[in-house]
Amino acid sequence: MYPKSLLASTLIAALAPAAWAQSTVQLYGIVDAAIRHTTNEGASGDGKLTQMIGGGMSQSRWGINLTEDLGGGLKALANLENRFLADTGSPATTNYFQQSWVGLQSASFGRLTFGRQYNVLFDVVTSTYASFPYSPYFEAFKPEVGFALSARASNMIKYVIDYGPLRAGVQYSPGEDAPTGGRTAGAYLRYAANGLAIGGAFQNYVFGSGRKIEAWTLGGSYRVNQWYFNAGLGQNKLDGGLLTSPVDLAILSALWSGTSPSNGNFGGPAFLAADKRQIAKLGVGYQVTPQLNLGAHLFRTKQSGPTIAGDARATFFVVAADYALSKRTDAYVELDTTRLKGDANLNGTTSPGGPRSRNGYTIGVRHRF
């Protein structure tokens, strides 16, 4: 009898945790590849470029969501997410995981998370007045993301709570490296009910030198029948004029997504000669059929600095059509145009007095799992 009793006791002990804690592990992802053509490319701005890109509508990614029911309305949460380029298989970012956080969520007291995650600016824009109803933004042409202070922050502590139609969130990143800084603080508030969503956020970033950049955004959206309307404003502003530290300037370039070809920024020396940047955006979407969605978005951006070299304006316009081939797979086509005014170049061009415009189109396929 003893061996049987020992076996039974061992099985009971092994299965005991399952009686009070239910865990789930979910693998998810997006694979997106597209052909993109743009005009006025190259240093002189007189070339054309046709290329395959590893993300047209969305950046390709795979991730793992983990949840564990701790009982009493309390859950443990964790997320790991990697971004990659579908055309080459190369990493899309220097961070292997663009999101890596763990936390606790209470049905009554909200969610508290720790690690690398989305900042409050990105949270409120994508959840409240996203540019398109079927995608928060178009990956290959995203002026709005250039104003979100890189969209994520490392070493972040974030707390989010819902109260009826209201949602509030706060974030703080203490920063861990004196030369580069990285300390952030911010908060957002949104209201969503009956098709209407309104929200705003404020966030700052403190450089290693002690200088600070402050950003805010405000906007809303409205859904009625097949229509989706959205509008928003945003601003980034440096305190105390232009940065001088090479380390700070490199970080600022990354925060303003200076390497992206169509992100609301300006090429040439004018890019970092500005101490204030502003954006206004207005968009509309229409669901023609359950499978076919159309969208259009207009962006106006402006930057200014202590000298005329930092002054520039730009108009970005994009139209897109998305067709659902199934619940997980869709095909899309997009057309966009960029128009510049002021003392600035298109990104990627260096010739003084270069072209003032660029046109592009993108055709791609996206699969979600």
mmCIF file of C-alpha atoms in Angstrom:
data_model
loop_
_atom_site.group_PDB
_atom_site.id
_atom_site.type_symbol
_atom_site.label_atom_id
_atom_site.label_comp_id
_atom_site.label_asym_id
_atom_site.label_seq_id
_atom_site.Cartn_x
_atom_site.Cartn_y
_atom_site.Cartn_z
ATOM 1 C CA MET A 1 0.000 0.000 0.000
ATOM 2 C CA TYR A 2 2.860 2.358 0.735
ATOM 3 C CA PRO A 3 4.006 2.764 -2.915
ATOM 4 C CA LYS A 4 0.426 3.505 -3.992
ATOM 5 C CA SER A 5 -0.028 6.056 -1.201
ATOM 6 C CA LEU A 6 3.261 7.718 -2.106
ATOM 7 C CA LEU A 7 2.250 7.901 -5.772
ATOM 8 C CA ALA A 8 -1.139 9.379 -4.909
ATOM 9 C CA SER A 9 0.430 11.969 -2.620
ATOM 10 C CA THR A 10 2.928 12.948 -5.306
ATOM 11 C CA LEU A 11 0.184 13.414 -7.915
ATOM 12 C CA ILE A 12 -1.931 15.488 -5.537
ATOM 13 C CA ALA A 13 1.032 17.722 -4.726
ATOM 14 C CA ALA A 14 1.865 18.178 -8.409
ATOM 15 C CA LEU A 15 -1.695 19.072 -9.349
ATOM 16 C CA ALA A 16 -2.401 21.294 -6.348
ATOM 17 C CA PRO A 17 -1.281 24.603 -7.972
ATOM 18 C CA ALA A 18 -3.725 24.039 -10.834
ATOM 19 C CA ALA A 19 -6.568 24.088 -8.343
ATOM 20 C CA TRP A 20 -5.954 27.716 -7.411
ATOM 21 C CA ALA A 21 -4.006 29.229 -10.327
ATOM 22 C CA GLN A 22 -4.974 29.017 -13.991
ATOM 23 C CA SER A 23 -2.197 30.036 -16.395
ATOM 24 C CA THR A 24 -2.393 30.814 -20.112
ATOM 25 C CA VAL A 25 0.352 31.354 -22.663
ATOM 26 C CA GLN A 26 -0.643 32.973 -25.970
ATOM 27 C CA LEU A 27 1.608 33.219 -29.011
ATOM 28 C CA TYR A 28 0.641 36.037 -31.389
ATOM 29 C CA GLY A 29 2.136 37.946 -34.270
ATOM 30 C CA ILE A 30 1.958 39.790 -37.574
ATOM 31 C CA VAL A 31 3.848 39.061 -40.787
ATOM 32 C CA ASP A 32 3.630 41.991 -43.217
ATOM 33 C CA ALA A 33 5.549 42.502 -46.459
ATOM 34 C CA ALA A 34 5.033 45.063 -49.215
ATOM 35 C CA ILE A 35 6.426 46.684 -52.345
ATOM 36 C CA ARG A 36 6.999 50.426 -51.942
ATOM 37 C CA HIS A 37 7.877 52.997 -54.625
ATOM 38 C CA THR A 38 8.964 56.583 -53.860
ATOM 39 C CA THR A 39 10.122 59.555 -55.931
ATOM 40 C CA ASN A 40 12.794 62.239 -55.371
ATOM 41 C CA GLU A 41 15.190 59.877 -53.617
ATOM 42 C CA GLY A 42 18.983 59.939 -53.291
ATOM 43 C CA ALA A 43 21.381 62.670 -52.175
ATOM 44 C CA SER A 44 20.447 64.933 -55.091
ATOM 45 C CA GLY A 45 16.751 64.121 -54.833
ATOM 46 C CA ASP A 46 16.324 63.255 -58.511
ATOM 47 C CA GLY A 47 16.057 59.464 -58.223
ATOM 48 C CA LYS A 48 13.295 56.910 -57.782
ATOM 49 C CA LEU A 49 13.307 53.910 -55.474
ATOM 50 C CA THR A 50 11.327 50.680 -55.675
ATOM 51 C CA GLN A 51 11.934 48.182 -52.906
ATOM 52 C CA MET A 52 10.405 45.425 -50.841
ATOM 53 C CA ILE A 53 9.863 46.523 -47.251
ATOM 54 C CA GLY A 54 9.353 44.325 -44.216
ATOM 55 C CA GLY A 55 6.204 46.075 -43.049
ATOM 56 C CA GLY A 56 3.793 48.257 -45.010
ATOM 57 C CA MET A 57 0.593 48.432 -42.976
ATOM 58 C CA SER A 58 2.167 47.063 -39.779
ATOM 59 C CA GLN A 59 5.634 46.234 -38.526
ATOM 60 C CA SER A 60 6.127 42.464 -38.472
ATOM 61 C CA ARG A 61 6.347 40.970 -34.988
ATOM 62 C CA TRP A 62 5.868 37.946 -32.800
ATOM 63 C CA GLY A 63 5.110 37.945 -29.115
ATOM 64 C CA ILE A 64 4.014 35.995 -26.076
ATOM 65 C CA ASN A 65 1.282 37.040 -23.650
ATOM 66 C CA LEU A 66 1.256 35.293 -20.278
ATOM 67 C CA THR A 67 -1.510 35.468 -17.683
ATOM 68 C CA GLU A 68 -2.063 33.683 -14.394
ATOM 69 C CA ASP A 69 -5.244 33.876 -12.333
ATOM 70 C CA LEU A 70 -4.157 34.434 -8.731
ATOM 71 C CA GLY A 71 -7.693 34.434 -7.369
ATOM 72 C CA GLY A 72 -9.776 37.163 -5.810
ATOM 73 C CA GLY A 73 -9.880 39.149 -9.053
ATOM 74 C CA LEU A 74 -6.066 39.402 -9.220
ATOM 75 C CA LYS A 75 -3.993 38.339 -12.236
ATOM 76 C CA ALA A 76 -0.293 38.195 -13.024
ATOM 77 C CA LEU A 77 0.594 39.454 -16.526
ATOM 78 C CA ALA A 78 3.703 39.441 -18.708
ATOM 79 C CA ASN A 79 4.523 40.257 -22.323
ATOM 80 C CA LEU A 80 7.516 39.714 -24.606
ATOM 81 C CA GLU A 81 7.424 41.115 -28.162
ATOM 82 C CA ASN A 82 10.050 41.009 -30.912
ATOM 83 C CA ARG A 83 9.941 43.156 -34.076
ATOM 84 C CA PHE A 84 11.501 42.009 -37.370
ATOM 85 C CA LEU A 85 11.645 42.806 -41.097
ATOM 86 C CA ALA A 86 9.721 40.225 -43.093
ATOM 87 C CA ASP A 87 11.655 40.933 -46.307
ATOM 88 C CA THR A 88 15.052 39.944 -44.854
ATOM 89 C CA GLY A 89 14.348 38.326 -41.501
ATOM 90 C CA SER A 90 16.569 40.931 -39.848
ATOM 91 C CA PRO A 91 15.688 42.560 -36.514
ATOM 92 C CA ALA A 92 13.655 45.741 -36.964
ATOM 93 C CA THR A 93 15.147 47.336 -33.842
ATOM 94 C CA THR A 94 18.284 47.159 -31.714
ATOM 95 C CA ASN A 95 16.262 45.832 -28.769
ATOM 96 C CA TYR A 96 15.613 42.121 -29.211
ATOM 97 C CA PHE A 97 12.329 42.602 -27.381
ATOM 98 C CA GLN A 98 10.578 45.901 -28.062
ATOM 99 C CA GLN A 99 8.242 45.091 -25.218
ATOM 100 C CA SER A 100 9.288 43.163 -22.120
ATOM 101 C CA TRP A 101 7.220 43.743 -19.026
ATOM 102 C CA VAL A 102 5.580 41.987 -16.075
ATOM 103 C CA GLY A 103 2.876 43.136 -13.708
ATOM 104 C CA LEU A 104 -0.325 42.628 -11.757
ATOM 105 C CA GLN A 105 -3.916 43.442 -12.680
ATOM 106 C CA SER A 106 -6.828 43.779 -10.305
ATOM 107 C CA ALA A 107 -10.459 43.844 -11.346
ATOM 108 C CA SER A 108 -11.024 46.700 -8.892
ATOM 109 C CA PHE A 109 -7.717 48.551 -8.633
ATOM 110 C CA GLY A 110 -6.272 48.603 -12.162
ATOM 111 C CA ARG A 111 -3.011 47.364 -13.659
ATOM 112 C CA LEU A 112 0.589 47.962 -12.542
ATOM 113 C CA THR A 113 3.406 46.925 -14.919
ATOM 114 C CA PHE A 114 7.208 47.091 -14.895
ATOM 115 C CA GLY A 115 9.652 46.995 -17.839
ATOM 116 C CA ARG A 116 9.925 48.209 -21.420
ATOM 117 C CA GLN A 117 6.469 49.149 -22.725
ATOM 118 C CA TYR A 118 4.434 51.729 -24.643
ATOM 119 C CA ASN A 119 4.476 55.279 -23.287
ATOM 120 C CA VAL A 120 1.370 57.314 -22.448
ATOM 121 C CA LEU A 121 1.546 59.389 -25.660
ATOM 122 C CA PHE A 122 1.387 56.296 -27.856
ATOM 123 C CA ASP A 123 -1.258 54.692 -25.630
ATOM 124 C CA VAL A 124 -3.734 57.553 -25.866
ATOM 125 C CA VAL A 125 -3.288 58.211 -29.599
ATOM 126 C CA THR A 126 -3.621 54.579 -30.731
ATOM 127 C CA SER A 127 -6.535 53.805 -28.397
ATOM 128 C CA THR A 128 -8.472 57.059 -28.786
ATOM 129 C CA TYR A 129 -7.845 58.719 -32.176
ATOM 130 C CA ALA A 130 -5.906 56.233 -34.275
ATOM 131 C CA SER A 131 -5.313 57.314 -37.858
ATOM 132 C CA PHE A 132 -7.232 54.392 -39.396
ATOM 133 C CA PRO A 133 -10.024 52.164 -38.034
ATOM 134 C CA TYR A 134 -8.250 48.971 -39.166
ATOM 135 C CA SER A 135 -4.709 49.952 -38.123
ATOM 136 C CA PRO A 136 -3.492 52.573 -35.593
ATOM 137 C CA TYR A 137 -1.168 54.019 -38.261
ATOM 138 C CA PHE A 138 0.384 53.053 -41.592
ATOM 139 C CA GLU A 139 3.881 51.707 -40.873
ATOM 140 C CA ALA A 140 5.481 52.844 -44.146
ATOM 141 C CA PHE A 141 4.162 56.418 -43.805
ATOM 142 C CA LYS A 142 3.620 57.552 -40.217
ATOM 143 C CA PRO A 143 4.098 61.263 -39.466
ATOM 144 C CA GLU A 144 2.179 60.939 -36.190
ATOM 145 C CA VAL A 145 4.600 58.432 -34.630
ATOM 146 C CA GLY A 146 7.487 60.907 -34.941
ATOM 147 C CA PHE A 147 5.818 62.963 -32.187
ATOM 148 C CA ALA A 148 5.419 60.124 -29.640
ATOM 149 C CA LEU A 149 8.977 60.273 -28.196
ATOM 150 C CA SER A 150 9.865 56.868 -29.720
ATOM 151 C CA ALA A 151 6.522 55.343 -28.567
ATOM 152 C CA ARG A 152 8.154 53.215 -25.830
ATOM 153 C CA ALA A 153 10.424 53.637 -22.829
ATOM 154 C CA SER A 154 12.665 51.249 -20.929
ATOM 155 C CA ASN A 155 12.708 50.804 -17.140
ATOM 156 C CA MET A 156 9.111 52.020 -16.985
ATOM 157 C CA ILE A 157 6.641 51.760 -14.141
ATOM 158 C CA LYS A 158 3.103 52.237 -15.502
ATOM 159 C CA TYR A 159 -0.262 52.245 -13.766
ATOM 160 C CA VAL A 160 -3.595 52.193 -15.639
ATOM 161 C CA ILE A 161 -7.106 52.145 -14.192
ATOM 162 C CA ASP A 162 -10.604 52.138 -15.718
ATOM 163 C CA TYR A 163 -13.621 53.783 -14.118
ATOM 164 C CA GLY A 164 -16.697 53.363 -16.293
ATOM 165 C CA PRO A 165 -16.032 55.138 -19.616
ATOM 166 C CA LEU A 166 -12.881 56.798 -18.211
ATOM 167 C CA ARG A 167 -9.351 55.430 -18.352
ATOM 168 C CA ALA A 168 -6.344 57.052 -16.683
ATOM 169 C CA GLY A 169 -2.692 56.113 -16.823
ATOM 170 C CA VAL A 170 0.605 57.348 -15.396
ATOM 171 C CA GLN A 171 4.194 56.366 -16.148
ATOM 172 C CA TYR A 172 7.613 56.913 -14.627
ATOM 173 C CA SER A 173 11.045 55.729 -15.772
ATOM 174 C CA PRO A 174 13.849 56.452 -13.302
ATOM 175 C CA GLY A 175 16.638 56.218 -15.885
ATOM 176 C CA GLU A 176 19.669 54.054 -15.215
ATOM 177 C CA ASP A 177 22.570 55.601 -17.131
ATOM 178 C CA ALA A 178 23.926 59.039 -16.209
ATOM 179 C CA PRO A 179 25.516 59.840 -19.612
ATOM 180 C CA THR A 180 22.321 59.203 -21.554
ATOM 181 C CA GLY A 181 19.654 59.928 -18.973
ATOM 182 C CA GLY A 182 16.331 58.442 -19.969
ATOM 183 C CA ARG A 183 14.161 59.590 -17.077
ATOM 184 C CA THR A 184 10.523 60.006 -18.114
ATOM 185 C CA ALA A 185 7.246 60.948 -16.466
ATOM 186 C CA GLY A 186 3.791 61.298 -17.952
ATOM 187 C CA ALA A 187 0.058 60.746 -17.668
ATOM 188 C CA TYR A 188 -3.015 60.371 -19.871
ATOM 189 C CA LEU A 189 -6.785 60.479 -19.581
ATOM 190 C CA ARG A 190 -9.366 59.202 -22.060
ATOM 191 C CA TYR A 191 -13.142 58.936 -22.283
ATOM 192 C CA ALA A 192 -14.889 56.442 -24.575
ATOM 193 C CA ALA A 193 -18.631 55.768 -24.876
ATOM 194 C CA ASN A 194 -21.299 55.464 -27.585
ATOM 195 C CA GLY A 195 -18.823 55.721 -30.458
ATOM 196 C CA LEU A 196 -17.137 58.871 -29.096
ATOM 197 C CA ALA A 197 -13.575 58.838 -27.738
ATOM 198 C CA ILE A 198 -11.641 61.851 -26.409
ATOM 199 C CA GLY A 199 -8.252 61.888 -24.734
ATOM 200 C CA GLY A 200 -4.996 63.647 -24.048
ATOM 201 C CA ALA A 201 -1.548 62.975 -22.620
ATOM 202 C CA PHE A 202 1.553 64.758 -21.371
ATOM 203 C CA GLN A 203 5.065 63.323 -21.096
ATOM 204 C CA ASN A 204 8.606 64.562 -20.575
ATOM 205 C CA TYR A 205 12.055 63.077 -21.177
ATOM 206 C CA VAL A 206 15.137 64.177 -19.209
ATOM 207 C CA PHE A 207 18.514 63.854 -20.957
ATOM 208 C CA GLY A 208 21.775 62.977 -19.212
ATOM 209 C CA SER A 209 22.800 66.648 -19.290
ATOM 210 C CA GLY A 210 19.675 67.569 -17.331
ATOM 211 C CA ARG A 211 17.956 69.172 -20.336
ATOM 212 C CA LYS A 212 14.344 68.208 -20.890
ATOM 213 C CA ILE A 213 11.891 67.732 -23.738
ATOM 214 C CA GLU A 214 8.164 68.063 -23.045
ATOM 215 C CA ALA A 215 5.425 66.609 -25.240
ATOM 216 C CA TRP A 216 1.649 66.666 -25.245
ATOM 217 C CA THR A 217 -1.159 65.392 -27.446
ATOM 218 C CA LEU A 218 -4.933 65.904 -27.537
ATOM 219 C CA GLY A 219 -7.591 64.494 -29.835
ATOM 220 C CA GLY A 220 -10.657 62.394 -30.387
ATOM 221 C CA SER A 221 -12.609 60.148 -32.725
ATOM 222 C CA TYR A 222 -16.214 59.293 -33.528
ATOM 223 C CA ARG A 223 -17.686 56.134 -35.049
ATOM 224 C CA VAL A 224 -21.164 56.186 -36.574
ATOM 225 C CA ASN A 225 -22.475 53.369 -38.774
ATOM 226 C CA GLN A 226 -19.738 52.711 -41.367
ATOM 227 C CA TRP A 227 -17.942 56.026 -40.778
ATOM 228 C CA TYR A 228 -14.907 56.784 -38.615
ATOM 229 C CA PHE A 229 -13.719 60.362 -38.012
ATOM 230 C CA ASN A 230 -10.640 61.405 -36.043
ATOM 231 C CA ALA A 231 -8.553 64.495 -35.307
ATOM 232 C CA GLY A 232 -5.603 65.331 -33.096
ATOM 233 C CA LEU A 233 -2.943 67.858 -32.109
ATOM 234 C CA GLY A 234 0.531 67.403 -30.663
ATOM 235 C CA GLN A 235 3.693 69.238 -29.695
ATOM 236 C CA ASN A 236 7.306 68.485 -28.701
ATOM 237 C CA LYS A 237 9.295 71.318 -27.080
ATOM 238 C CA LEU A 238 12.839 71.515 -25.729
ATOM 239 C CA ASP A 239 13.444 73.645 -22.665
ATOM 240 C CA GLY A 240 16.260 76.182 -22.886
ATOM 241 C CA GLY A 241 16.845 76.194 -26.651
ATOM 242 C CA LEU A 242 18.855 73.814 -28.826
ATOM 243 C CA LEU A 243 20.827 70.865 -27.466
ATOM 244 C CA THR A 244 24.620 70.952 -27.722
ATOM 245 C CA SER A 245 25.764 67.618 -26.273
ATOM 246 C CA PRO A 246 26.481 65.019 -29.018
ATOM 247 C CA VAL A 247 25.003 62.331 -26.764
ATOM 248 C CA ASP A 248 21.818 64.342 -26.227
ATOM 249 C CA LEU A 249 21.531 65.089 -29.957
ATOM 250 C CA ALA A 250 21.823 61.395 -30.834
ATOM 251 C CA ILE A 251 19.063 60.559 -28.367
ATOM 252 C CA LEU A 252 16.874 63.391 -29.662
ATOM 253 C CA SER A 253 17.259 62.068 -33.203
ATOM 254 C CA ALA A 254 16.057 58.660 -32.014
ATOM 255 C CA LEU A 255 13.162 60.153 -30.031
ATOM 256 C CA TRP A 256 12.040 62.062 -33.116
ATOM 257 C CA SER A 257 12.527 58.950 -35.302
ATOM 258 C CA GLY A 258 14.956 60.780 -37.566
ATOM 259 C CA THR A 259 15.885 57.729 -39.636
ATOM 260 C CA SER A 260 12.345 57.034 -40.845
ATOM 261 C CA PRO A 261 11.659 58.396 -44.356
ATOM 262 C CA SER A 262 8.115 59.630 -43.759
ATOM 263 C CA ASN A 263 7.661 60.413 -40.088
ATOM 264 C CA GLY A 264 6.834 64.093 -39.919
ATOM 265 C CA ASN A 265 10.468 65.112 -39.616
ATOM 266 C CA PHE A 266 12.758 66.990 -41.985
ATOM 267 C CA GLY A 267 16.057 65.964 -43.522
ATOM 268 C CA GLY A 268 19.280 67.928 -43.622
ATOM 269 C CA PRO A 269 20.701 70.224 -40.908
ATOM 270 C CA ALA A 270 17.259 71.685 -40.138
ATOM 271 C CA PHE A 271 16.153 68.465 -38.446
ATOM 272 C CA LEU A 272 18.072 69.088 -35.203
ATOM 273 C CA ALA A 273 18.067 72.895 -35.531
ATOM 274 C CA ALA A 274 14.534 73.010 -34.114
ATOM 275 C CA ASP A 275 13.493 73.301 -30.489
ATOM 276 C CA LYS A 276 9.739 73.034 -31.091
ATOM 277 C CA ARG A 277 7.687 70.739 -33.343
ATOM 278 C CA GLN A 278 3.914 70.703 -33.804
ATOM 279 C CA ILE A 279 1.441 68.470 -35.631
ATOM 280 C CA ALA A 280 -2.258 68.609 -36.541
ATOM 281 C CA LYS A 281 -3.988 65.571 -38.030
ATOM 282 C CA LEU A 282 -7.419 64.929 -39.512
ATOM 283 C CA GLY A 283 -8.704 61.637 -40.872
ATOM 284 C CA VAL A 284 -11.735 59.709 -42.071
ATOM 285 C CA GLY A 285 -12.481 56.047 -42.668
ATOM 286 C CA TYR A 286 -15.371 54.259 -44.351
ATOM 287 C CA GLN A 287 -16.315 50.569 -44.342
ATOM 288 C CA VAL A 288 -17.639 49.913 -47.846
ATOM 289 C CA THR A 289 -18.353 46.234 -47.166
ATOM 290 C CA PRO A 290 -17.465 43.913 -44.265
ATOM 291 C CA GLN A 291 -14.263 43.122 -46.188
ATOM 292 C CA LEU A 292 -13.341 46.498 -47.745
ATOM 293 C CA ASN A 293 -12.224 49.532 -45.717
ATOM 294 C CA LEU A 294 -11.097 52.909 -47.067
ATOM 295 C CA GLY A 295 -9.200 55.624 -45.213
ATOM 296 C CA ALA A 296 -7.632 59.041 -45.777
ATOM 297 C CA HIS A 297 -5.506 61.177 -43.483
ATOM 298 C CA LEU A 298 -4.035 64.675 -43.653
ATOM 299 C CA PHE A 299 -1.105 65.768 -41.467
ATOM 300 C CA ARG A 300 0.306 69.287 -41.117
ATOM 301 C CA THR A 301 3.594 69.624 -39.250
ATOM 302 C CA LYS A 302 5.664 72.639 -38.305
ATOM 303 C CA GLN A 303 9.017 73.044 -36.632
ATOM 304 C CA SER A 304 10.805 76.169 -35.435
ATOM 305 C CA GLY A 305 14.110 77.112 -33.851
ATOM 306 C CA PRO A 306 16.096 80.110 -32.625
ATOM 307 C CA THR A 307 17.316 80.752 -36.199
ATOM 308 C CA ILE A 308 15.605 80.500 -39.569
ATOM 309 C CA ALA A 309 17.620 77.328 -40.277
ATOM 310 C CA GLY A 310 15.285 75.418 -37.985
ATOM 311 C CA ASP A 311 12.021 76.674 -39.499
ATOM 312 C CA ALA A 312 10.087 74.351 -41.787
ATOM 313 C CA ARG A 313 6.585 73.174 -42.595
ATOM 314 C CA ALA A 314 5.283 70.005 -44.189
ATOM 315 C CA THR A 315 2.012 68.582 -45.440
ATOM 316 C CA PHE A 316 1.538 64.821 -45.556
ATOM 317 C CA PHE A 317 -1.468 63.137 -47.154
ATOM 318 C CA VAL A 318 -2.194 59.416 -47.332
ATOM 319 C CA VAL A 319 -5.087 57.340 -48.680
ATOM 320 C CA ALA A 320 -5.367 53.597 -48.177
ATOM 321 C CA ALA A 321 -7.651 50.689 -49.016
ATOM 322 C CA ASP A 322 -7.639 47.443 -47.055
ATOM 323 C CA TYR A 323 -9.395 44.234 -48.172
ATOM 324 C CA ALA A 324 -9.879 41.330 -45.764
ATOM 325 C CA LEU A 325 -9.213 38.027 -47.512
ATOM 326 C CA SER A 326 -10.081 36.208 -44.276
ATOM 327 C CA LYS A 327 -10.296 36.944 -40.547
ATOM 328 C CA ARG A 328 -6.490 36.866 -40.333
ATOM 329 C CA THR A 329 -5.212 37.940 -43.765
ATOM 330 C CA ASP A 330 -5.690 41.214 -45.629
ATOM 331 C CA ALA A 331 -4.270 42.914 -48.718
ATOM 332 C CA TYR A 332 -3.827 46.670 -48.980
ATOM 333 C CA VAL A 333 -2.800 49.507 -51.262
ATOM 334 C CA GLU A 334 -1.683 52.976 -50.151
ATOM 335 C CA LEU A 335 -0.842 56.285 -51.879
ATOM 336 C CA ASP A 336 0.948 59.156 -50.143
ATOM 337 C CA THR A 337 2.481 62.544 -50.843
ATOM 338 C CA THR A 338 4.800 64.885 -48.916
ATOM 339 C CA ARG A 339 5.143 68.650 -49.503
ATOM 340 C CA LEU A 340 7.780 70.832 -47.796
ATOM 341 C CA LYS A 341 8.154 74.549 -47.157
ATOM 342 C CA GLY A 342 11.004 76.371 -45.451
ATOM 343 C CA ASP A 343 14.695 75.736 -44.941
ATOM 344 C CA ALA A 344 14.663 71.924 -44.842
ATOM 345 C CA ASN A 345 15.313 68.893 -47.019
ATOM 346 C CA LEU A 346 13.410 65.697 -47.545
ATOM 347 C CA ASN A 347 14.886 62.901 -45.442
ATOM 348 C CA GLY A 348 17.706 61.238 -47.346
ATOM 349 C CA THR A 349 18.493 64.251 -49.558
ATOM 350 C CA THR A 350 21.436 66.583 -48.911
ATOM 351 C CA SER A 351 21.562 69.005 -51.857
ATOM 352 C CA PRO A 352 20.743 72.622 -50.861
ATOM 353 C CA GLY A 353 17.454 73.731 -52.355
ATOM 354 C CA GLY A 354 16.554 70.129 -53.155
ATOM 355 C CA PRO A 355 13.101 68.834 -54.115
ATOM 356 C CA ARG A 356 10.123 70.089 -52.154
ATOM 357 C CA SER A 357 7.943 67.018 -52.624
ATOM 358 C CA ARG A 358 7.905 63.234 -52.610
ATOM 359 C CA ASN A 359 5.230 60.782 -53.736
ATOM 360 C CA GLY A 360 4.926 57.134 -52.859
ATOM 361 C CA TYR A 361 2.738 54.076 -53.059
ATOM 362 C CA THR A 362 2.695 50.773 -51.217
ATOM 363 C CA ILE A 363 1.098 47.413 -52.072
ATOM 364 C CA GLY A 364 1.252 44.627 -49.528
ATOM 365 C CA VAL A 365 -0.174 41.643 -47.663
ATOM 366 C CA ARG A 366 -0.541 41.229 -43.900
ATOM 367 C CA HIS A 367 -1.235 38.051 -41.911
ATOM 368 C CA ARG A 368 -2.075 38.024 -38.211
ATOM 369 C CA PHE A 369 -1.906 35.034 -35.904
#
